[in-house]
Tab-separated table of C-alpha atoms and ligand atoms in Angstrom:
chain	number	residue	atom	x	y	z
I	1	MET	CA	228.417	44.009	132.436
I	2	LYS	CA	228.692	40.611	130.759
I	3	SER	CA	227.535	40.694	127.143
I	4	ARG	CA	224.021	39.305	126.833
I	5	ILE	CA	221.658	38.074	124.148
I	6	ILE	CA	218.030	39.020	124.698
I	7	VAL	CA	215.050	37.971	122.592
I	8	HIS	CA	211.832	39.963	122.600
I	9	ILE	CA	208.808	38.127	121.245
I	10	ASP	CA	205.434	39.727	120.545
I	11	MET	CA	202.372	38.353	118.798
I	12	ASP	CA	201.188	40.237	115.729
I	13	CYS	CA	197.850	42.063	116.246
I	14	PHE	CA	197.138	39.515	118.954
I	15	PHE	CA	193.397	39.757	119.749
I	16	ALA	CA	192.485	40.230	116.087
I	17	GLN	CA	194.675	37.369	114.930
I	18	VAL	CA	193.105	34.994	117.449
I	19	GLU	CA	189.646	36.025	116.194
I	20	GLU	CA	190.740	35.388	112.591
I	21	ARG	CA	191.998	31.971	113.557
I	22	GLU	CA	188.662	31.118	115.182
I	23	SER	CA	186.672	32.369	112.165
I	24	PRO	CA	188.571	31.704	108.941
I	25	GLN	CA	185.910	33.564	106.951
I	26	PHE	CA	187.416	36.807	108.346
I	27	LYS	CA	190.733	36.174	106.543
I	28	GLY	CA	191.760	39.098	104.339
I	29	LYS	CA	189.057	41.365	105.785
I	30	PRO	CA	189.566	44.277	108.171
I	31	VAL	CA	188.915	43.089	111.744
I	32	VAL	CA	188.576	45.453	114.707
I	33	VAL	CA	188.360	44.157	118.300
I	34	GLY	CA	187.039	46.592	120.894
I	35	ALA	CA	183.973	48.453	122.092
I	36	ASP	CA	180.649	48.212	120.273
I	37	PRO	CA	180.686	50.782	117.397
I	38	ASN	CA	176.882	51.062	117.582
I	39	GLY	CA	176.562	52.361	114.026
I	40	GLY	CA	179.146	55.102	114.627
I	41	LYS	CA	177.654	56.331	117.908
I	42	GLY	CA	179.478	53.854	120.139
I	43	ARG	CA	181.661	54.906	123.048
I	44	GLY	CA	184.914	53.267	124.102
I	45	VAL	CA	188.017	52.427	122.141
I	46	VAL	CA	189.689	49.951	119.805
I	47	SER	CA	191.646	47.180	121.591
I	48	THR	CA	193.441	46.208	118.429
I	49	ALA	CA	192.956	45.945	114.685
I	50	ASN	CA	194.396	43.470	112.197
I	51	TYR	CA	196.854	44.686	109.568
I	52	GLU	CA	194.097	44.915	106.954
I	53	ALA	CA	192.198	47.377	109.184
I	54	ARG	CA	195.396	49.286	110.012
I	55	LYS	CA	195.572	50.266	106.323
I	56	TYR	CA	192.539	52.463	107.041
I	57	GLY	CA	194.346	54.179	109.913
I	58	ILE	CA	192.663	52.130	112.649
I	59	HIS	CA	194.848	51.317	115.680
I	60	SER	CA	194.745	50.467	119.410
I	61	ALA	CA	193.193	53.129	121.682
I	62	LEU	CA	191.455	54.939	118.793
I	63	PRO	CA	187.856	55.880	119.700
I	64	ILE	CA	185.599	53.197	118.245
I	65	SER	CA	183.404	55.852	116.603
I	66	LYS	CA	186.438	57.059	114.622
I	67	ALA	CA	187.310	53.501	113.624
I	68	TYR	CA	183.755	53.087	112.342
I	69	ALA	CA	183.978	56.316	110.359
I	70	LEU	CA	187.273	55.170	108.782
I	71	CYS	CA	185.941	51.759	107.755
I	72	PRO	CA	182.265	51.015	108.457
I	73	GLU	CA	182.445	47.714	106.567
I	74	ALA	CA	185.112	46.307	108.925
I	75	ILE	CA	184.202	43.350	111.131
I	76	PHE	CA	183.775	44.740	114.658
I	77	LEU	CA	184.059	42.230	117.506
I	78	PRO	CA	183.894	42.446	121.325
I	79	PRO	CA	187.006	41.148	123.115
I	80	ASN	CA	186.923	37.570	124.364
I	81	PHE	CA	189.508	37.756	127.180
I	82	GLU	CA	189.038	34.159	128.287
I	83	LEU	CA	190.015	32.971	124.832
I	84	TYR	CA	193.040	35.286	124.573
I	85	SER	CA	194.258	34.419	128.012
I	86	ARG	CA	194.048	30.667	127.411
I	87	THR	CA	195.832	31.107	124.082
I	88	SER	CA	198.479	33.228	125.771
I	89	GLU	CA	199.192	30.568	128.368
I	90	ARG	CA	199.772	27.963	125.688
I	91	ILE	CA	202.026	30.330	123.723
I	92	MET	CA	204.181	31.045	126.796
I	93	GLN	CA	204.499	27.323	127.397
I	94	ILE	CA	205.606	26.741	123.797
I	95	ILE	CA	208.288	29.406	124.231
I	96	ARG	CA	209.545	27.721	127.412
I	97	ASN	CA	209.605	24.326	125.753
I	98	VAL	CA	211.633	25.547	122.800
I	99	ILE	CA	214.142	27.491	124.879
I	100	GLN	CA	214.744	24.502	127.105
I	101	LEU	CA	215.802	22.477	124.089
I	102	TYR	CA	218.756	24.815	123.759
I	103	SER	CA	220.419	24.010	127.040
I	104	PRO	CA	222.893	21.207	127.610
I	105	ASP	CA	220.386	18.979	129.418
I	106	HIS	CA	217.297	20.230	127.530
I	107	ARG	CA	215.676	21.164	130.830
I	108	THR	CA	217.267	23.915	132.814
I	109	ILE	CA	218.046	27.603	132.298
I	110	LEU	CA	215.130	29.784	131.589
I	111	ASN	CA	215.182	33.453	132.159
I	112	MET	CA	211.906	34.724	130.864
I	113	GLU	CA	209.856	37.799	131.719
I	114	GLN	CA	206.289	37.893	130.520
I	115	MET	CA	205.243	41.489	129.957
I	116	SER	CA	201.636	41.031	128.887
I	117	LEU	CA	199.383	38.433	127.306
I	118	ASP	CA	201.297	38.482	124.039
I	119	GLU	CA	204.777	39.670	124.877
I	120	ALA	CA	207.889	38.342	126.636
I	121	TYR	CA	211.607	38.859	127.006
I	122	ILE	CA	213.942	35.883	127.166
I	123	ASP	CA	217.576	36.163	128.177
I	124	ILE	CA	219.205	33.306	126.245
I	125	THR	CA	222.807	34.150	127.140
I	126	GLU	CA	223.155	31.115	129.355
I	127	ASN	CA	221.492	28.854	126.826
I	128	LEU	CA	224.189	29.745	124.320
I	129	TRP	CA	227.098	29.689	126.707
I	130	TYR	CA	227.726	25.963	126.292
I	131	LEU	CA	228.416	26.548	122.603
I	132	PHE	CA	231.543	28.248	123.794
I	133	PHE	CA	233.034	24.891	124.701
I	134	THR	CA	232.223	23.334	121.381
I	135	ILE	CA	233.768	25.864	119.002
I	136	VAL	CA	236.803	28.088	118.924
I	137	LYS	CA	236.458	31.461	120.581
I	138	ASN	CA	236.440	33.846	117.628
I	139	ARG	CA	233.819	31.754	115.895
I	140	TYR	CA	231.718	31.682	119.079
I	141	GLN	CA	231.287	35.453	119.114
I	142	ARG	CA	229.802	35.313	115.623
I	143	GLU	CA	227.965	32.039	115.802
I	144	LYS	CA	226.126	32.760	119.022
I	145	TRP	CA	224.132	35.451	117.236
I	146	GLU	CA	223.327	33.072	114.406
I	147	LYS	CA	222.229	30.515	116.985
I	148	ALA	CA	220.021	33.138	118.653
I	149	GLN	CA	218.329	33.745	115.318
I	150	GLU	CA	217.797	30.006	114.956
I	151	ILE	CA	216.166	29.832	118.406
I	152	ALA	CA	213.849	32.729	117.563
I	153	GLU	CA	212.845	31.103	114.270
I	154	HIS	CA	212.266	27.830	116.074
I	155	MET	CA	209.914	29.513	118.588
I	156	ARG	CA	208.019	31.239	115.801
I	157	ALA	CA	207.679	28.034	113.816
I	158	GLU	CA	206.343	26.117	116.837
I	159	ILE	CA	203.833	28.844	117.721
I	160	LEU	CA	202.658	28.852	114.114
I	161	ARG	CA	202.455	25.066	113.967
I	162	GLN	CA	200.698	24.552	117.295
I	163	GLU	CA	198.608	27.706	117.578
I	164	LYS	CA	198.303	28.834	113.942
I	165	LEU	CA	199.416	32.311	114.993
I	166	ALA	CA	202.162	34.596	113.690
I	167	CYS	CA	204.521	36.623	115.845
I	168	SER	CA	207.702	38.650	115.550
I	169	CYS	CA	211.036	38.607	117.358
I	170	GLY	CA	213.753	41.129	118.044
I	171	ILE	CA	217.213	40.004	119.140
I	172	GLY	CA	219.708	42.339	120.740
I	173	PRO	CA	222.308	42.864	123.474
I	174	ASN	CA	219.671	44.302	125.857
I	175	LYS	CA	215.912	44.598	126.409
I	176	MET	CA	215.542	48.017	124.809
I	177	ILE	CA	217.285	47.023	121.575
I	178	ALA	CA	215.415	43.698	121.416
I	179	LYS	CA	212.059	45.432	121.851
I	180	ILE	CA	212.685	48.061	119.200
I	181	ALA	CA	214.057	45.413	116.836
I	182	CYS	CA	210.874	43.368	117.304
I	183	GLU	CA	208.752	46.400	116.497
I	184	LYS	CA	210.760	46.901	113.285
I	185	ALA	CA	210.510	43.210	112.357
I	186	LYS	CA	206.688	43.290	112.392
I	187	PRO	CA	204.686	41.653	110.959
I	188	ASN	CA	205.856	38.054	110.983
I	189	GLY	CA	209.604	38.713	111.014
I	190	VAL	CA	212.853	38.550	112.971
I	191	LEU	CA	215.465	41.264	113.303
I	192	THR	CA	218.854	40.904	114.974
I	193	VAL	CA	220.827	43.933	116.111
I	194	ARG	CA	224.340	43.054	117.250
I	195	PRO	CA	226.183	45.024	119.949
I	196	ALA	CA	228.369	46.895	117.468
I	197	GLU	CA	225.266	48.102	115.611
I	198	ALA	CA	223.200	49.091	118.656
I	199	GLU	CA	224.262	52.718	118.934
I	200	LYS	CA	223.642	53.505	115.268
I	201	PHE	CA	220.366	51.553	115.404
I	202	VAL	CA	218.765	53.840	118.000
I	203	GLU	CA	220.130	57.150	116.662
I	204	PRO	CA	217.480	57.869	113.993
I	205	LEU	CA	214.534	56.816	116.198
I	206	ASP	CA	211.835	59.295	117.058
I	207	ILE	CA	212.356	60.103	120.732
I	208	GLU	CA	208.806	58.878	121.472
I	209	LYS	CA	209.673	55.401	120.230
I	210	MET	CA	212.306	54.914	122.882
I	211	PRO	CA	211.017	52.523	125.580
I	212	GLY	CA	210.765	54.318	128.918
I	213	ILE	CA	210.066	57.726	127.427
I	214	GLY	CA	206.418	58.621	127.860
I	215	LYS	CA	204.338	61.247	126.105
I	216	LYS	CA	205.056	63.986	128.675
I	217	THR	CA	208.831	63.475	128.643
I	218	ALA	CA	208.821	63.389	124.838
I	219	GLU	CA	206.935	66.691	124.773
I	220	ILE	CA	209.472	68.365	127.042
I	221	LEU	CA	212.336	66.980	124.972
I	222	LYS	CA	210.778	68.053	121.683
I	223	GLY	CA	210.183	71.498	123.133
I	224	SER	CA	213.902	71.766	123.743
I	225	GLY	CA	214.832	70.661	120.223
I	226	VAL	CA	215.385	66.959	120.871
I	227	ARG	CA	213.434	65.191	118.127
I	228	ILE	CA	215.318	61.965	117.529
I	229	VAL	CA	217.543	59.890	119.807
I	230	LYS	CA	220.693	61.266	118.189
I	231	ASP	CA	219.690	64.778	119.309
I	232	LEU	CA	219.789	63.579	122.919
I	233	LYS	CA	223.520	63.047	122.629
I	234	SER	CA	224.131	66.663	121.762
I	235	ARG	CA	222.925	67.491	125.292
I	236	SER	CA	225.237	67.093	128.209
I	237	GLU	CA	224.232	64.708	130.944
I	238	HIS	CA	224.160	67.720	133.244
I	239	ASP	CA	221.600	69.434	130.969
I	240	LEU	CA	219.347	66.408	131.081
I	241	GLN	CA	219.755	66.170	134.824
I	242	ASN	CA	218.352	69.668	135.185
I	243	LEU	CA	215.301	68.676	133.184
I	244	PHE	CA	214.645	65.147	134.442
I	245	GLY	CA	216.620	64.687	137.678
I	246	SER	CA	217.492	61.110	138.538
I	247	ARG	CA	216.024	59.728	135.321
I	248	ALA	CA	218.616	61.542	133.224
I	249	LYS	CA	221.392	58.996	133.651
I	250	GLU	CA	219.303	56.150	132.314
I	251	MET	CA	218.063	58.265	129.425
I	252	TYR	CA	221.567	59.250	128.497
I	253	ARG	CA	222.735	55.633	128.565
I	254	ARG	CA	219.819	54.588	126.404
I	255	SER	CA	220.680	57.174	123.792
I	256	TYR	CA	223.913	55.180	123.302
I	257	GLY	CA	221.958	51.944	122.852
I	258	VAL	CA	222.789	50.772	126.379
I	259	ASP	CA	220.204	49.306	128.779
I	260	ASN	CA	221.348	47.342	131.810
I	261	ASN	CA	217.911	46.231	133.030
I	262	ALA	CA	217.771	42.517	133.687
I	263	VAL	CA	215.190	40.092	132.382
I	264	GLU	CA	213.304	39.305	135.578
I	265	SER	CA	211.448	36.065	135.588
I	266	ILE	CA	209.731	37.022	138.849
I	267	ARG	CA	207.145	38.949	136.847
I	268	GLU	CA	205.816	35.836	135.245
I	269	VAL	CA	202.187	35.374	136.130
I	270	LYS	CA	200.617	32.058	135.458
I	271	SER	CA	197.262	30.614	136.163
I	272	ILE	CA	195.772	27.191	136.689
I	273	GLY	CA	192.162	26.688	135.765
I	274	LYS	CA	189.519	24.110	134.974
I	275	GLU	CA	186.121	24.445	133.406
I	276	ILE	CA	183.360	22.149	132.280
I	277	THR	CA	180.465	22.437	129.837
I	278	PHE	CA	177.303	20.574	130.829
I	279	GLU	CA	175.713	18.314	128.271
I	280	ASN	CA	172.385	20.028	128.974
I	281	ASP	CA	172.035	23.493	130.504
I	282	THR	CA	171.106	23.029	134.140
I	283	ARG	CA	169.874	24.712	137.305
I	284	ASP	CA	170.076	21.654	139.491
I	285	PRO	CA	171.834	23.093	142.578
I	286	GLU	CA	173.161	19.786	143.759
I	287	LEU	CA	174.773	18.987	140.402
I	288	LEU	CA	176.127	22.527	140.044
I	289	ILE	CA	177.681	22.671	143.498
I	290	ARG	CA	179.137	19.183	143.343
I	291	THR	CA	180.673	19.827	139.927
I	292	PHE	CA	182.064	23.147	141.060
I	293	GLN	CA	183.620	21.577	144.147
I	294	ASP	CA	185.254	18.912	141.966
I	295	LEU	CA	186.737	21.547	139.658
I	296	ALA	CA	188.041	23.609	142.577
I	297	ARG	CA	189.573	20.526	144.165
I	298	GLU	CA	191.348	19.608	140.903
I	299	VAL	CA	192.766	23.120	140.537
I	300	ALA	CA	193.989	23.128	144.129
I	301	LYS	CA	195.534	19.683	143.732
I	302	GLU	CA	197.464	20.703	140.627
I	303	ALA	CA	198.650	23.876	142.342
I	304	VAL	CA	199.807	22.018	145.455
I	305	GLU	CA	201.732	19.554	143.272
I	306	GLN	CA	203.492	22.506	141.662
I	307	ASP	CA	204.079	24.247	144.998
I	308	CYS	CA	202.347	27.456	143.928
I	309	SER	CA	200.770	30.339	145.821
I	310	TRP	CA	197.547	31.944	144.661
I	311	LYS	CA	196.764	35.631	144.377
I	312	THR	CA	193.349	35.730	142.692
I	313	VAL	CA	190.471	33.319	142.315
I	314	THR	CA	188.267	33.823	139.265
I	315	VAL	CA	184.988	32.044	138.680
I	316	VAL	CA	183.353	31.911	135.278
I	317	CYS	CA	179.754	31.080	134.514
I	318	ARG	CA	178.171	30.806	131.095
I	319	PHE	CA	174.388	30.884	131.064
I	320	SER	CA	172.173	29.564	128.319
I	321	GLY	CA	172.361	31.887	125.334
I	322	PHE	CA	176.156	32.168	125.699
I	323	GLU	CA	175.975	35.033	128.171
I	324	THR	CA	179.286	34.699	130.057
I	325	HIS	CA	180.219	36.373	133.351
I	326	THR	CA	183.215	36.246	135.651
I	327	LYS	CA	183.694	37.192	139.279
I	328	ALA	CA	187.063	37.432	140.977
I	329	LYS	CA	188.532	37.953	144.401
I	330	SER	CA	192.160	38.713	145.247
I	331	VAL	CA	194.009	38.266	148.501
I	332	GLN	CA	196.410	40.904	149.729
I	333	LYS	CA	199.369	38.578	149.967
I	334	PRO	CA	199.929	35.445	147.843
I	335	THR	CA	199.118	32.381	149.901
I	336	LYS	CA	199.367	28.603	149.775
I	337	ASP	CA	196.086	28.256	151.648
I	338	TRP	CA	194.176	26.253	149.040
I	339	THR	CA	191.282	25.579	151.401
I	340	ALA	CA	190.671	29.326	151.448
I	341	PHE	CA	190.914	29.331	147.652
I	342	ARG	CA	188.136	26.761	147.397
I	343	ALA	CA	185.996	28.568	149.964
I	344	GLU	CA	186.350	31.947	148.248
I	345	GLY	CA	185.626	30.340	144.883
I	346	MET	CA	182.464	28.740	146.250
I	347	LYS	CA	181.245	32.072	147.658
I	348	LEU	CA	181.621	33.680	144.242
I	349	PHE	CA	179.891	30.773	142.570
I	350	LEU	CA	176.925	30.883	144.950
I	351	ARG	CA	176.482	34.552	144.168
I	352	PHE	CA	176.095	33.621	140.497
I	353	ILE	CA	173.416	31.078	141.293
I	354	MET	CA	171.528	33.523	143.497
I	355	GLU	CA	171.772	36.538	141.210
I	356	LYS	CA	170.572	34.908	138.004
I	357	GLN	CA	167.685	32.568	137.486
I	358	LYS	CA	168.910	31.305	134.101
I	359	SER	CA	170.162	27.783	133.363
I	360	ILE	CA	173.885	27.280	133.330
I	361	ARG	CA	175.890	25.877	130.456
I	362	LEU	CA	179.492	26.131	131.633
I	363	ILE	CA	181.295	26.721	134.922
I	364	GLY	CA	184.970	27.199	135.664
I	365	ILE	CA	187.417	28.242	138.334
I	366	ARG	CA	190.894	29.660	137.911
I	367	ALA	CA	193.760	30.563	140.239
I	368	LYS	CA	196.172	33.293	139.321
I	369	ILE	CA	199.541	32.104	140.534
I	370	ALA	CA	201.917	34.565	142.134
I	371	ASP	CA	204.966	32.406	142.226
I	372	SER	CA	207.943	32.313	139.929
I	373	SER	CA	209.609	29.378	141.617
I	374	ARG	CA	208.271	27.000	138.990
I	375	LEU	CA	210.416	28.481	136.248
Y	1	LIG	P1	200.206	44.895	121.393
Y	1	LIG	O1	201.227	43.804	121.324
Y	1	LIG	O2	200.664	46.254	121.776
Y	1	LIG	O3	199.492	45.060	119.982
Y	1	LIG	P2	199.039	43.956	118.947
Y	1	LIG	O4	199.512	42.599	119.328
Y	1	LIG	O5	197.560	44.074	118.748
Y	1	LIG	O6	199.716	44.437	117.596
Y	1	LIG	P3	201.269	44.398	117.196
Y	1	LIG	O7	201.341	43.510	116.001
Y	1	LIG	O8	201.607	45.808	116.899
Y	1	LIG	O9	202.010	43.837	118.379
Y	1	LIG	O10	199.060	44.497	122.387
Y	1	LIG	C1	198.632	43.151	122.571
Y	1	LIG	C2	197.137	43.086	122.795
Y	1	LIG	O11	196.775	43.899	123.905
Y	1	LIG	C3	196.330	43.616	121.627
Y	1	LIG	O12	196.096	42.623	120.638
Y	1	LIG	C4	195.081	44.106	122.286
Y	1	LIG	C5	195.515	44.535	123.671
Y	1	LIG	N1	195.624	46.015	123.716
Y	1	LIG	C6	194.527	46.742	124.143
Y	1	LIG	O13	193.486	46.178	124.506
Y	1	LIG	N2	194.618	48.120	124.161
Y	1	LIG	C7	195.754	48.784	123.761
Y	1	LIG	O14	195.794	50.034	123.782
Y	1	LIG	C8	196.894	48.015	123.333
Y	1	LIG	C9	198.147	48.713	122.867
Y	1	LIG	C10	196.771	46.635	123.327
Y	2	LIG	MG1	201.492	42.281	119.905
């Protein structure tokens, strides 16, 4: 396989950091985003905690009641998904813009796989390839890794400048190494692991930390004396095959720091949305319906211009008193039928009007795009 350079980028304590940005008075204080702690009796879990709160042992998926017991004076906030998702879209666009600067024509070549709201892989091999023609070969092998570091720092600087948010990057010869490197670089750092270092880099890792190995698999491995990645190598591939069948080959490869999975831009999910806040809260049906139709038409127009298909239509409604609700409908197969998009959106919107008698402050409509052709 051709040698590759992969960057993994991941925002630091994403939800909590966005909340801190929105409310600077939280700076330096422990912030926990998740379910309502209800004075220690709350149910549900922590979505994430900022690094200040992590010092108390609070982390994602911890029961909220435990988080409260560990630090009752922390600032507990409910998640605001609309805000995180809008922020995420802008971040992904910043990444694309920066990467494109590093291609010969500043436009093409983008192999990016968005994994979640705050995380993406970018294969920048092709972006660096043109360097090959500008410098002598032995220098290219070294300098391409330095250039990769420069690209990662550039992305981080732009995200910080435009969004006031910190993130971390891992750079490696494959997705697994890049992801682990990013984890190690946190918070607010960059770590490069070159091909020659990859095998040694994974050896001391706890087997649970290896991407692709879940809790169950780790338990089985630990039960058979495999604690760290290096221990995996002492087993023959045949041994592993008996335990894990077809998955053994991949596992064995990974224990040598090898991962051939490609960065697949097809996974990228984007959305196009519009919303509007009324000057005065209103229940005037004519105004509401007309405004909603205008928004839906604008979204559809933008999508048609970009030749996208839609998968989900989401309608948001904020009533007076900041009570915000969303309703969504998905189609089975992505479609370019934007008339249907507008019709489905309107049905959802009418349900809002019928269900609640309150005045409306904000309305919005969003299409989740199921098309990677725009990359
Ligand atoms: P992560 O990137 O896993 O975590 P993080 O960004 O909060 O912290 P880190 O600095 O370690 O990357 O997840 C991104 C967001 O996804 C996170 O901010 C909140 C949400 N999330 C949950 O809601 N529940 C979870 O169990 C996890 C892991 C994340
Ligand atoms: Mg993160």
